[in-house]
mmCIF file of C-alpha atoms in Angstrom:
data_model
loop_
_atom_site.group_PDB
_atom_site.id
_atom_site.type_symbol
_atom_site.label_atom_id
_atom_site.label_comp_id
_atom_site.label_asym_id
_atom_site.label_seq_id
_atom_site.Cartn_x
_atom_site.Cartn_y
_atom_site.Cartn_z
ATOM 1 C CA MET Y 1 -1.424 6.990 -8.203
ATOM 2 C CA ALA Y 2 1.933 8.711 -8.484
ATOM 3 C CA HIS Y 3 3.701 10.098 -5.468
ATOM 4 C CA SER Y 4 6.206 12.927 -5.249
ATOM 5 C CA PRO Y 5 9.789 11.989 -4.323
ATOM 6 C CA ARG Y 6 10.407 11.295 -0.646
ATOM 7 C CA ASN Y 7 14.072 10.490 -0.311
ATOM 8 C CA LEU Y 8 15.086 8.155 2.458
ATOM 9 C CA ARG Y 9 18.044 9.639 4.300
ATOM 10 C CA HIS Y 10 21.663 8.573 4.022
ATOM 11 C CA ARG Y 11 21.401 6.363 0.943
ATOM 12 C CA THR Y 12 23.596 5.946 -2.107
ATOM 13 C CA ARG Y 13 23.079 4.255 -5.464
ATOM 14 C CA THR Y 14 25.669 1.523 -5.009
ATOM 15 C CA ALA Y 15 24.704 -2.126 -4.687
ATOM 16 C CA ALA Y 16 25.743 -4.321 -1.788
ATOM 17 C CA ASN Y 17 26.397 -8.008 -1.371
ATOM 18 C CA VAL Y 18 24.225 -10.128 0.891
ATOM 19 C CA ARG Y 19 25.157 -13.738 1.585
ATOM 20 C CA TYR Y 20 22.492 -16.436 1.612
ATOM 21 C CA PRO Y 21 23.136 -20.113 2.504
ATOM 22 C CA LEU Y 22 22.729 -22.630 -0.294
ATOM 23 C CA ARG Y 23 20.391 -25.512 0.456
ATOM 24 C CA GLY Y 24 22.080 -28.884 0.600
ATOM 25 C CA GLN Y 25 25.535 -27.374 1.027
ATOM 26 C CA PRO Y 26 27.757 -27.142 4.114
ATOM 27 C CA PRO Y 27 26.880 -24.205 6.414
ATOM 28 C CA HIS Y 28 29.847 -22.155 5.196
ATOM 29 C CA ALA Y 29 28.842 -22.400 1.532
ATOM 30 C CA ALA Y 30 27.106 -19.246 0.300
ATOM 31 C CA ILE Y 31 26.479 -17.199 -2.790
ATOM 32 C CA ALA Y 32 26.847 -13.426 -2.968
ATOM 33 C CA LEU Y 33 23.519 -11.845 -3.952
ATOM 34 C CA HIS Y 34 22.947 -8.175 -4.636
ATOM 35 C CA THR Y 35 20.518 -5.539 -3.388
ATOM 36 C CA THR Y 36 20.331 -1.784 -3.931
ATOM 37 C CA ALA Y 37 21.351 0.737 -1.293
ATOM 38 C CA THR Y 38 17.764 2.005 -1.209
ATOM 39 C CA GLN Y 39 16.533 -1.516 -0.486
ATOM 40 C CA ARG Y 40 19.082 -1.976 2.283
ATOM 41 C CA THR Y 41 17.877 1.241 3.891
ATOM 42 C CA LYS Y 42 14.228 0.213 3.637
ATOM 43 C CA ASN Y 43 15.008 -3.228 5.058
ATOM 44 C CA ALA Y 44 16.907 -1.772 8.013
ATOM 45 C CA ILE Y 45 14.102 0.659 8.861
ATOM 46 C CA ALA Y 46 11.213 -1.786 8.388
ATOM 47 C CA THR Y 47 12.792 -4.549 10.472
ATOM 48 C CA ARG Y 48 13.134 -2.142 13.405
ATOM 49 C CA ILE Y 49 9.367 -1.524 13.478
ATOM 50 C CA GLN Y 50 7.525 -3.810 15.901
ATOM 51 C CA LYS Y 51 5.605 -6.657 14.282
ATOM 52 C CA ASP Y 52 3.651 -7.990 17.263
ATOM 53 C CA TRP Y 53 -0.095 -7.366 17.480
ATOM 54 C CA PRO Y 54 -0.879 -4.402 19.803
ATOM 55 C CA ILE Y 55 -4.101 -5.976 21.115
ATOM 56 C CA THR Y 56 -5.230 -5.298 24.682
ATOM 57 C CA ARG Y 57 -8.357 -7.490 24.788
ATOM 58 C CA ILE Y 58 -8.507 -11.252 25.364
ATOM 59 C CA GLY Y 59 -10.382 -12.028 22.148
ATOM 60 C CA ARG Y 60 -7.877 -11.451 19.368
ATOM 61 C CA ARG Y 61 -10.167 -11.913 16.365
ATOM 62 C CA SER Y 62 -11.396 -9.307 13.892
ATOM 63 C CA ARG Y 63 -14.257 -6.968 14.785
ATOM 64 C CA GLY Y 64 -17.275 -6.444 12.513
ATOM 65 C CA LEU Y 65 -18.156 -2.911 11.365
ATOM 66 C CA ARG Y 66 -21.786 -2.106 10.559
ATOM 67 C CA ARG Y 67 -22.485 -0.269 7.330
ATOM 68 C CA VAL Y 68 -25.071 2.354 6.418
ATOM 69 C CA GLY Y 69 -25.171 3.515 2.789
ATOM 70 C CA ASN Y 70 -22.507 3.013 0.133
ATOM 71 C CA THR Y 71 -19.554 2.786 2.507
ATOM 72 C CA CYS Y 72 -18.438 -0.835 2.081
ATOM 73 C CA PHE Y 73 -15.279 0.422 0.326
ATOM 74 C CA ARG Y 74 -14.310 2.301 3.501
ATOM 75 C CA LEU Y 75 -14.994 -0.584 5.885
ATOM 76 C CA SER Y 76 -13.135 -3.119 3.725
ATOM 77 C CA GLY Y 77 -10.198 -0.767 3.175
ATOM 78 C CA LEU Y 78 -10.006 -0.183 6.923
ATOM 79 C CA GLN Y 79 -10.073 -3.902 7.713
ATOM 80 C CA ALA Y 80 -7.046 -4.467 5.468
ATOM 81 C CA LEU Y 81 -5.047 -1.710 7.207
ATOM 82 C CA LEU Y 82 -6.153 -2.774 10.688
ATOM 83 C CA HIS Y 83 -4.620 -6.215 10.105
ATOM 84 C CA LEU Y 84 -1.088 -4.948 9.394
ATOM 85 C CA PRO Y 85 0.754 -4.907 12.757
ATOM 86 C CA LYS Y 86 3.635 -2.731 11.529
ATOM 87 C CA PHE Y 87 1.182 -0.125 10.234
ATOM 88 C CA LEU Y 88 -0.559 -0.207 13.615
ATOM 89 C CA HIS Y 89 2.725 0.418 15.427
ATOM 90 C CA TRP Y 90 3.632 3.268 13.063
ATOM 91 C CA ILE Y 91 0.352 5.033 13.833
ATOM 92 C CA LEU Y 92 0.526 4.255 17.557
ATOM 93 C CA SER Y 93 3.959 5.921 17.734
ATOM 94 C CA HIS Y 94 2.342 9.263 16.836
ATOM 95 C CA ASN Y 95 2.274 11.754 19.704
ATOM 96 C CA THR Y 96 4.064 9.514 22.210
ATOM 97 C CA MET Y 97 6.594 10.292 24.937
ATOM 98 C CA ARG Y 98 10.301 9.595 24.592
ATOM 99 C CA PRO Y 99 12.328 8.458 27.623
ATOM 100 C CA ASP Y 100 13.687 12.008 27.995
ATOM 101 C CA GLY Y 101 10.158 13.417 28.344
ATOM 102 C CA THR Y 102 9.930 15.006 24.886
ATOM 103 C CA VAL Y 103 7.108 14.189 22.470
ATOM 104 C CA GLN Y 104 7.870 11.882 19.550
ATOM 105 C CA PHE Y 105 6.116 12.525 16.219
ATOM 106 C CA PRO Y 106 3.772 15.219 17.599
ATOM 107 C CA CYS Y 107 0.751 16.701 15.822
ATOM 108 C CA ARG Y 108 1.405 19.694 13.597
ATOM 109 C CA ASN Y 109 0.683 22.960 15.347
ATOM 110 C CA ASN Y 110 -1.756 24.091 12.666
ATOM 111 C CA LEU Y 111 -4.346 21.770 11.114
ATOM 112 C CA LYS Y 112 -4.602 24.157 8.155
ATOM 113 C CA ASP Y 113 -1.088 23.075 7.194
ATOM 114 C CA VAL Y 114 -2.207 19.430 7.151
ATOM 115 C CA GLY Y 115 -5.104 20.313 4.850
ATOM 116 C CA MET Y 116 -2.857 22.303 2.509
ATOM 117 C CA ILE Y 117 -0.373 19.415 2.270
ATOM 118 C CA ILE Y 118 -3.147 16.951 1.369
ATOM 119 C CA LEU Y 119 -4.571 19.317 -1.256
ATOM 120 C CA ALA Y 120 -1.147 19.939 -2.780
ATOM 121 C CA LYS Y 121 -0.414 16.229 -2.829
ATOM 122 C CA PHE Y 122 -3.532 15.008 -4.577
ATOM 123 C CA ASN Y 123 -4.242 17.996 -6.804
ATOM 124 C CA ALA Y 124 -0.760 17.638 -8.267
ATOM 125 C CA GLU Y 125 -1.983 14.284 -9.591
ATOM 126 C CA CYS Y 126 -5.221 15.379 -11.242
ATOM 127 C CA ASP Y 127 -6.195 18.066 -13.752
ATOM 128 C CA GLU Y 128 -9.089 19.561 -11.817
ATOM 129 C CA ARG Y 129 -8.946 22.949 -10.134
ATOM 130 C CA PRO Y 130 -8.211 22.390 -6.430
ATOM 131 C CA PRO Y 131 -10.646 23.556 -3.749
ATOM 132 C CA LYS Y 132 -9.470 26.604 -1.811
ATOM 133 C CA LYS Y 133 -9.208 24.907 1.552
ATOM 134 C CA LEU Y 134 -9.589 21.620 3.376
ATOM 135 C CA ALA Y 135 -10.856 22.130 6.910
ATOM 136 C CA LEU Y 136 -9.945 19.426 9.418
ATOM 137 C CA PRO Y 137 -11.527 19.368 12.892
ATOM 138 C CA GLN Y 138 -8.942 16.907 14.277
ATOM 139 C CA CYS Y 139 -5.456 15.605 13.583
ATOM 140 C CA PRO Y 140 -5.885 12.698 11.097
ATOM 141 C CA ALA Y 141 -3.200 10.521 12.706
ATOM 142 C CA CYS Y 142 -4.853 10.988 16.110
ATOM 143 C CA VAL Y 143 -8.237 9.954 14.676
ATOM 144 C CA VAL Y 144 -6.739 6.776 13.193
ATOM 145 C CA LYS Y 145 -4.703 6.083 16.347
ATOM 146 C CA HIS Y 146 -7.792 6.263 18.575
ATOM 147 C CA PHE Y 147 -9.694 4.075 16.104
ATOM 148 C CA ILE Y 148 -6.960 1.408 16.293
ATOM 149 C CA GLN Y 149 -6.809 1.517 20.090
ATOM 150 C CA ALA Y 150 -10.579 1.114 20.365
ATOM 151 C CA TYR Y 151 -10.912 -1.511 17.600
ATOM 152 C CA TRP Y 152 -8.326 -3.799 19.242
ATOM 153 C CA GLY Y 153 -9.122 -2.621 22.785
ATOM 154 C CA VAL Y 154 -11.083 -3.951 25.747
ATOM 155 C CA GLY Y 155 -14.253 -1.951 25.093
ATOM 156 C CA ASN Y 156 -17.314 -3.400 23.380
ATOM 157 C CA VAL Y 157 -16.546 -7.062 24.114
ATOM 158 C CA ASP Y 158 -18.759 -9.900 25.352
ATOM 159 C CA ALA Y 159 -18.358 -11.933 28.551
ATOM 160 C CA ASN Y 160 -15.660 -14.060 26.899
ATOM 161 C CA GLY Y 161 -13.675 -11.062 25.714
ATOM 162 C CA ALA Y 162 -14.705 -11.513 22.076
ATOM 163 C CA PRO Y 163 -15.240 -8.255 20.162
ATOM 164 C CA ARG Y 164 -18.763 -7.044 19.532
ATOM 165 C CA VAL Y 165 -19.796 -5.417 16.264
ATOM 166 C CA TRP Y 166 -19.410 -1.660 16.101
ATOM 167 C CA ALA Y 167 -22.577 0.170 15.119
ATOM 168 C CA HIS Y 168 -22.514 2.758 12.332
ATOM 169 C CA GLY Y 169 -22.959 5.420 15.006
ATOM 170 C CA HIS Y 170 -20.044 4.279 17.191
ATOM 171 C CA PRO Y 171 -17.996 7.405 18.121
ATOM 172 C CA GLU Y 172 -14.776 6.139 16.534
ATOM 173 C CA MET Y 173 -16.644 5.159 13.364
ATOM 174 C CA GLY Y 174 -18.150 8.639 13.231
ATOM 175 C CA ARG Y 175 -14.802 10.410 13.617
ATOM 176 C CA LEU Y 176 -13.148 8.267 10.952
ATOM 177 C CA ARG Y 177 -16.093 8.735 8.587
ATOM 178 C CA ASN Y 178 -15.988 12.506 9.099
ATOM 179 C CA LEU Y 179 -12.250 12.549 8.384
ATOM 180 C CA ASP Y 180 -12.677 10.641 5.119
ATOM 181 C CA GLN Y 181 -15.543 12.866 3.994
ATOM 182 C CA ARG Y 182 -13.332 15.903 4.580
ATOM 183 C CA ILE Y 183 -10.126 14.738 2.917
ATOM 184 C CA ARG Y 184 -11.797 13.214 -0.148
ATOM 185 C CA ILE Y 185 -12.508 16.726 -1.519
ATOM 186 C CA ALA Y 186 -8.853 16.671 -2.591
ATOM 187 C CA THR Y 187 -9.589 13.956 -5.178
ATOM 188 C CA ALA Y 188 -10.541 14.369 -8.816
ATOM 189 C CA GLY Y 189 -13.997 12.812 -8.535
ATOM 190 C CA ALA Y 190 -15.195 14.689 -5.460
ATOM 191 C CA ALA Y 191 -16.601 17.644 -7.419
ATOM 192 C CA ASN Y 192 -18.942 15.273 -9.282
ATOM 193 C CA ASP Y 193 -19.771 13.295 -6.123
ATOM 194 C CA ALA Y 194 -18.283 10.195 -7.752
ATOM 195 C CA GLN Y 195 -18.131 6.971 -5.740
ATOM 196 C CA GLU Y 196 -14.866 6.877 -3.804
ATOM 197 C CA ASP Y 197 -12.418 4.163 -4.831
ATOM 198 C CA LEU Y 198 -11.157 1.784 -2.130
ATOM 199 C CA ALA Y 199 -7.451 2.205 -2.947
ATOM 200 C CA GLU Y 200 -7.986 5.953 -3.232
ATOM 201 C CA PHE Y 201 -9.516 5.928 0.261
ATOM 202 C CA GLN Y 202 -6.470 4.099 1.635
ATOM 203 C CA ASP Y 203 -4.107 6.522 -0.133
ATOM 204 C CA LEU Y 204 -5.936 9.536 1.291
ATOM 205 C CA LEU Y 205 -5.917 8.127 4.801
ATOM 206 C CA LEU Y 206 -2.227 7.192 4.703
ATOM 207 C CA GLU Y 207 -1.164 10.536 3.235
ATOM 208 C CA ALA Y 208 -3.272 12.417 5.794
ATOM 209 C CA CYS Y 209 -1.588 10.483 8.598
ATOM 210 C CA LEU Y 210 1.842 11.196 7.095
ATOM 211 C CA ALA Y 211 1.048 14.922 6.908
ATOM 212 C CA SER Y 212 -0.074 14.956 10.563
ATOM 213 C CA THR Y 213 3.529 15.199 11.838
ATOM 214 C CA ASN Y 214 6.121 17.708 10.623
ATOM 215 C CA TYR Y 215 8.825 15.208 9.716
ATOM 216 C CA THR Y 216 11.251 17.997 8.720
ATOM 217 C CA VAL Y 217 11.765 18.820 12.409
ATOM 218 C CA PRO Y 218 15.058 17.345 13.686
ATOM 219 C CA GLY Y 219 14.328 14.174 15.631
ATOM 220 C CA ASP Y 220 11.053 13.432 13.827
ATOM 221 C CA GLU Y 221 12.430 12.478 10.396
ATOM 222 C CA ALA Y 222 11.734 8.813 11.152
ATOM 223 C CA TRP Y 223 7.975 9.462 10.743
ATOM 224 C CA LEU Y 224 8.586 9.827 6.991
ATOM 225 C CA ASP Y 225 11.297 7.168 6.852
ATOM 226 C CA ASN Y 226 8.992 4.597 8.461
ATOM 227 C CA PHE Y 227 6.159 5.480 6.082
ATOM 228 C CA ASN Y 228 8.436 5.098 3.057
ATOM 229 C CA ALA Y 229 9.851 1.795 4.274
ATOM 230 C CA LEU Y 230 6.379 0.393 4.941
ATOM 231 C CA PHE Y 231 4.415 1.535 1.885
ATOM 232 C CA ILE Y 232 6.404 3.172 -0.925
ATOM 233 C CA ILE Y 233 7.795 1.254 -3.884
ATOM 234 C CA GLU Y 234 10.532 3.182 -5.718
ATOM 235 C CA TYR Y 235 11.643 2.642 -9.306
ATOM 236 C CA ASN Y 236 14.520 3.588 -11.548
ATOM 237 C CA VAL Y 237 13.071 4.342 -14.989
ATOM 238 C CA GLU Y 238 14.967 4.660 -18.274
ATOM 239 C CA TRP Y 239 13.872 5.437 -21.823
ATOM 240 C CA ARG Y 240 16.232 4.284 -24.571
ATOM 241 C CA CYS Y 241 16.233 4.611 -28.336
ATOM 242 C CA GLU Y 242 16.965 1.585 -30.526
ATOM 243 C CA CYS Y 243 20.420 3.118 -30.956
ATOM 244 C CA SER Y 244 20.890 2.617 -27.160
ATOM 245 C CA ALA Y 245 20.944 6.361 -26.420
ATOM 246 C CA LEU Y 246 19.209 7.421 -23.213
ATOM 247 C CA GLN Y 247 16.172 9.660 -23.728
ATOM 248 C CA PRO Y 248 14.670 12.290 -21.390
ATOM 249 C CA LEU Y 249 11.703 11.054 -19.384
ATOM 250 C CA ALA Y 250 8.330 12.747 -19.500
ATOM 251 C CA ALA Y 251 7.760 15.076 -16.558
ATOM 252 C CA ALA Y 252 4.830 12.975 -15.331
ATOM 253 C CA THR Y 253 6.767 9.684 -15.301
ATOM 254 C CA SER Y 254 6.025 7.912 -12.018
ATOM 255 C CA ARG Y 255 9.050 6.849 -10.004
ATOM 256 C CA GLU Y 256 7.301 5.893 -6.772
ATOM 257 C CA SER Y 257 3.860 5.000 -5.461
ATOM 258 C CA ILE Y 258 1.970 3.326 -2.648
ATOM 259 C CA GLY Y 259 2.274 -0.235 -3.911
ATOM 260 C CA ILE Y 260 1.559 -1.339 -7.472
ATOM 261 C CA ASP Y 261 -1.492 0.254 -9.088
ATOM 262 C CA ASN Y 262 -3.604 -1.133 -11.935
ATOM 263 C CA LEU Y 263 -1.738 -4.382 -12.515
ATOM 264 C CA SER Y 264 -2.932 -5.543 -15.933
ATOM 265 C CA ILE Y 265 -4.353 -9.038 -16.236
ATOM 266 C CA LEU Y 266 -5.187 -11.161 -19.258
ATOM 267 C CA PRO Y 267 -8.728 -11.097 -20.742
ATOM 268 C CA ASN Y 268 -11.613 -13.223 -19.536
ATOM 269 C CA GLY Y 269 -11.170 -16.916 -20.232
ATOM 270 C CA THR Y 270 -7.351 -16.803 -20.231
ATOM 271 C CA ALA Y 271 -5.419 -18.456 -17.400
ATOM 272 C CA ASP Y 272 -3.437 -15.883 -15.425
ATOM 273 C CA SER Y 273 -1.918 -15.301 -11.997
ATOM 274 C CA VAL Y 274 -0.472 -12.518 -9.869
ATOM 275 C CA LYS Y 275 3.047 -13.855 -10.500
ATOM 276 C CA ALA Y 276 2.533 -13.928 -14.260
ATOM 277 C CA ALA Y 277 1.061 -10.419 -14.261
ATOM 278 C CA LEU Y 278 4.040 -9.105 -12.265
ATOM 279 C CA THR Y 279 6.436 -10.741 -14.726
ATOM 280 C CA ARG Y 280 4.721 -8.923 -17.599
ATOM 281 C CA GLU Y 281 4.768 -5.663 -15.617
ATOM 282 C CA SER Y 282 8.532 -5.914 -15.143
ATOM 283 C CA THR Y 283 9.226 -6.616 -18.832
ATOM 284 C CA PRO Y 284 10.673 -3.681 -20.860
ATOM 285 C CA GLU Y 285 7.887 -1.863 -22.728
ATOM 286 C CA VAL Y 286 8.195 -0.547 -26.283
ATOM 287 C CA LEU Y 287 6.760 2.967 -26.490
ATOM 288 C CA GLY Y 288 5.785 5.003 -29.537
ATOM 289 C CA ASP Y 289 8.129 6.413 -32.179
ATOM 290 C CA PHE Y 290 10.056 9.609 -31.449
ATOM 291 C CA ASP Y 291 12.835 11.729 -32.915
ATOM 292 C CA CYS Y 292 16.158 10.749 -31.361
ATOM 293 C CA ALA Y 293 18.639 13.614 -30.986
ATOM 294 C CA THR Y 294 21.545 11.145 -30.936
ATOM 295 C CA CYS Y 295 21.012 9.001 -34.036
ATOM 296 C CA ARG Y 296 18.731 11.622 -35.704
ATOM 297 C CA HIS Y 297 16.202 8.989 -36.725
ATOM 298 C CA ARG Y 298 12.555 8.511 -35.796
ATOM 299 C CA ARG Y 299 12.475 5.233 -33.900
ATOM 300 C CA PRO Y 300 10.614 3.436 -31.111
ATOM 301 C CA ARG Y 301 11.894 3.893 -27.587
ATOM 302 C CA THR Y 302 11.844 1.288 -24.846
ATOM 303 C CA GLN Y 303 10.965 1.919 -21.214
ATOM 304 C CA VAL Y 304 12.849 -0.104 -18.622
ATOM 305 C CA LYS Y 305 11.497 0.141 -15.077
ATOM 306 C CA ARG Y 306 13.427 -1.554 -12.279
ATOM 307 C CA ILE Y 307 12.746 -1.621 -8.533
ATOM 308 C CA ASP Y 308 15.141 0.527 -6.517
ATOM 309 C CA GLY Y 309 13.348 -0.142 -3.231
ATOM 310 C CA ALA Y 310 10.382 -2.395 -2.404
ATOM 311 C CA PRO Y 311 8.211 -1.740 0.679
ATOM 312 C CA ASP Y 312 7.578 -3.949 3.683
ATOM 313 C CA LEU Y 313 3.808 -3.857 3.042
ATOM 314 C CA LEU Y 314 3.020 -4.288 -0.648
ATOM 315 C CA ARG Y 315 -0.437 -3.373 -1.898
ATOM 316 C CA ILE Y 316 -1.320 -4.575 -5.386
ATOM 317 C CA LYS Y 317 -4.402 -3.209 -7.117
ATOM 318 C CA ILE Y 318 -5.492 -5.387 -10.019
ATOM 319 C CA SER Y 319 -6.968 -3.585 -13.007
ATOM 320 C CA ASP Y 320 -10.472 -4.900 -13.595
ATOM 321 C CA LEU Y 321 -10.919 -2.997 -16.858
ATOM 322 C CA THR Y 322 -9.918 -3.850 -20.410
ATOM 323 C CA SER Y 323 -8.193 -1.393 -22.750
ATOM 324 C CA THR Y 324 -11.658 -0.416 -24.047
ATOM 325 C CA GLY Y 325 -13.026 0.306 -20.574
ATOM 326 C CA ALA Y 326 -15.137 -2.862 -20.291
ATOM 327 C CA ARG Y 327 -15.157 -4.919 -17.086
ATOM 328 C CA ASN Y 328 -12.579 -7.730 -16.990
ATOM 329 C CA ASN Y 329 -13.771 -10.398 -14.564
ATOM 330 C CA ASN Y 330 -10.982 -12.874 -15.240
ATOM 331 C CA PRO Y 331 -10.545 -14.816 -11.949
ATOM 332 C CA ILE Y 332 -6.754 -14.925 -11.906
ATOM 333 C CA ARG Y 333 -4.872 -17.142 -9.480
ATOM 334 C CA ILE Y 334 -3.901 -15.391 -6.239
ATOM 335 C CA ASN Y 335 -0.428 -16.684 -5.371
ATOM 336 C CA PRO Y 336 0.199 -17.181 -1.625
ATOM 337 C CA THR Y 337 3.791 -15.954 -2.054
ATOM 338 C CA ILE Y 338 5.576 -13.752 -4.581
ATOM 339 C CA ASP Y 339 9.178 -12.653 -5.132
ATOM 340 C CA LEU Y 340 10.074 -9.274 -6.680
ATOM 341 C CA GLY Y 341 13.811 -9.954 -6.516
ATOM 342 C CA THR Y 342 14.303 -10.444 -10.262
ATOM 343 C CA TRP Y 343 12.727 -6.997 -10.844
ATOM 344 C CA ALA Y 344 15.349 -5.260 -8.672
ATOM 345 C CA ASP Y 345 17.759 -2.757 -10.222
ATOM 346 C CA VAL Y 346 20.968 -4.714 -9.660
ATOM 347 C CA PRO Y 347 23.428 -5.914 -12.321
ATOM 348 C CA GLN Y 348 23.268 -9.614 -11.482
ATOM 349 C CA LEU Y 349 22.258 -12.210 -8.869
ATOM 350 C CA PRO Y 350 19.495 -10.209 -7.147
ATOM 351 C CA ALA Y 351 18.653 -11.006 -3.541
ATOM 352 C CA PRO Y 352 15.100 -12.278 -2.981
ATOM 353 C CA LEU Y 353 12.284 -9.833 -2.214
ATOM 354 C CA LYS Y 354 9.770 -12.358 -0.916
ATOM 355 C CA TYR Y 355 6.232 -11.646 0.269
ATOM 356 C CA LYS Y 356 3.316 -13.628 1.669
ATOM 357 C CA LEU Y 357 -0.370 -12.894 1.171
ATOM 358 C CA ASN Y 358 -2.052 -11.029 4.050
ATOM 359 C CA SER Y 359 -5.423 -9.788 2.776
ATOM 360 C CA VAL Y 360 -7.681 -9.863 -0.275
ATOM 361 C CA LEU Y 361 -10.356 -7.241 -0.958
ATOM 362 C CA CYS Y 362 -13.062 -8.335 -3.386
ATOM 363 C CA HIS Y 363 -15.658 -6.427 -5.390
ATOM 364 C CA GLY Y 364 -18.879 -7.685 -6.900
ATOM 365 C CA GLY Y 365 -21.083 -5.692 -9.250
ATOM 366 C CA GLY Y 366 -20.606 -3.265 -12.110
ATOM 367 C CA ILE Y 367 -17.971 -0.654 -12.869
ATOM 368 C CA THR Y 368 -19.774 2.175 -11.058
ATOM 369 C CA ALA Y 369 -21.551 0.227 -8.305
ATOM 370 C CA GLY Y 370 -21.281 -2.966 -6.286
ATOM 371 C CA HIS Y 371 -20.133 -4.330 -2.944
ATOM 372 C CA TRP Y 372 -16.700 -4.690 -1.287
ATOM 373 C CA THR Y 373 -15.655 -7.375 1.220
ATOM 374 C CA ALA Y 374 -12.358 -8.108 2.982
ATOM 375 C CA THR Y 375 -10.663 -11.419 3.755
ATOM 376 C CA VAL Y 376 -7.913 -10.701 6.271
ATOM 377 C CA THR Y 377 -5.333 -12.425 8.449
ATOM 378 C CA ASP Y 378 -5.603 -11.878 12.205
ATOM 379 C CA PRO Y 379 -3.631 -13.467 15.094
ATOM 380 C CA GLY Y 380 -5.951 -16.473 15.142
ATOM 381 C CA GLY Y 381 -6.169 -17.222 11.435
ATOM 382 C CA VAL Y 382 -8.144 -15.912 8.463
ATOM 383 C CA ASN Y 383 -11.520 -14.152 8.555
ATOM 384 C CA GLU Y 384 -14.005 -13.013 5.927
ATOM 385 C CA SER Y 385 -15.315 -9.558 6.873
ATOM 386 C CA ASN Y 386 -18.519 -8.576 5.100
ATOM 387 C CA ASP Y 387 -19.419 -5.341 6.897
ATOM 388 C CA HIS Y 388 -20.610 -6.399 10.382
ATOM 389 C CA THR Y 389 -20.414 -10.147 9.611
ATOM 390 C CA VAL Y 390 -17.095 -11.852 10.400
ATOM 391 C CA VAL Y 391 -16.737 -15.543 9.504
ATOM 392 C CA ALA Y 392 -13.653 -17.715 10.043
ATOM 393 C CA THR Y 393 -12.087 -19.260 6.941
ATOM 394 C CA ASN Y 394 -8.623 -20.580 6.026
ATOM 395 C CA GLN Y 395 -5.679 -19.985 3.686
ATOM 396 C CA ALA Y 396 -7.563 -21.575 0.798
ATOM 397 C CA GLY Y 397 -10.409 -19.146 1.450
ATOM 398 C CA LEU Y 398 -7.955 -16.248 1.462
ATOM 399 C CA ARG Y 399 -6.595 -17.248 -1.961
ATOM 400 C CA ALA Y 400 -9.971 -18.097 -3.511
ATOM 401 C CA ASN Y 401 -10.945 -16.055 -6.555
ATOM 402 C CA PRO Y 402 -13.739 -15.312 -6.993
ATOM 403 C CA GLN Y 403 -14.998 -15.226 -3.407
ATOM 404 C CA HIS Y 404 -18.772 -15.714 -3.226
ATOM 405 C CA GLY Y 405 -19.139 -14.252 -6.704
ATOM 406 C CA ARG Y 406 -16.891 -11.263 -6.015
ATOM 407 C CA GLN Y 407 -13.593 -10.687 -7.812
ATOM 408 C CA ALA Y 408 -10.268 -10.073 -6.039
ATOM 409 C CA ILE Y 409 -9.142 -6.497 -6.752
ATOM 410 C CA VAL Y 410 -6.864 -5.231 -3.954
ATOM 411 C CA LEU Y 411 -4.250 -7.535 -2.422
ATOM 412 C CA THR Y 412 -1.822 -6.846 0.405
ATOM 413 C CA TYR Y 413 1.382 -8.841 0.794
ATOM 414 C CA THR Y 414 3.861 -8.566 3.686
ATOM 415 C CA ARG Y 415 7.641 -8.991 3.412
ATOM 416 C CA VAL Y 416 9.317 -12.232 4.421
ATOM 417 C CA TYR Y 417 12.935 -11.549 5.379
ATOM 418 C CA PRO Y 418 15.756 -14.098 5.115
ATOM 419 C CA ARG Y 419 16.882 -15.631 8.364
ATOM 420 C CA SER Y 420 20.002 -13.951 9.677
#
């Protein structure tokens, strides 16, 4: 899903040198590697966000969430977000007090403005006529903040401090469910009561939280900056003719998004992996023929898409459909680590952009129906969350594909920064 430009402040397009030690060489030996100015800005912002787990209860394992109806997509999507400490700290910073007594990242004064922003955001990305209004009973960021505090809090625990399962009717579950049911009217499929997509649910929730604070107010710009640094991947895109002349991009060309959407994989029966799919994604793509105003010939054009800034939290949604719309159940290898450095928009010697696997969301069933589960990383290890059932597993279980007959679709990786 494309996202409108959100420029991080105080950045330029120049590249910078970063020095990394060479293994097996004396400590002073180093090689100059390059990163974009946008990436430097994202790195600086993301590394300032706390990464500890804001858990107030003794038992630090995941909590089960009981399902009623076709809501497994929501519960699994929530579990993935709830196990990202930097996301938790971003939300928890909403509506908090600064040392000088002023409020940091406060709620917008008018909830109607939040609804209008969400409608404008998502209806700009679909062809359907937008609904006239989106009524919100509560601030979305406050709803998510209270959910986080209760999920990881001291309430609803057993005698040993371990978390008990939340019932479908738990107050925080009800408020979050009501919020999602309200904001989803902004999506293309809502008018037809289509089943909500898991990644679409996450996008809606994140964008609603972003819209909850007016980040154009002086002093609150960091609400947007933190969001961009955590979630948004930004690209530089070029179209070139075979004569090397630059061509104008289509108006709808995506230059940024929440993670990588619809990563294409090879057909059933063909060995593939996340790394291999990312390599193909970063390869220049030959587009259709067009009339070049420079060479005055009708020739193919090539699209080159390079990363200007990668996020701290990288969501990858794997496309489970073939070009004909059939289901592609190819169980590709889920790599425990990936590196986007070679995809960066620098002239030479790119600095690493390394990530490690944090969660895997799996789907079993057909194209229009099925069941979602989440395998997530918590402070104590790895857990499989199947609605209210939470079972401990390990790193091999996290990387398994398929998992209990269900195919990995949505992956979340977290940045690994070089030691300073």
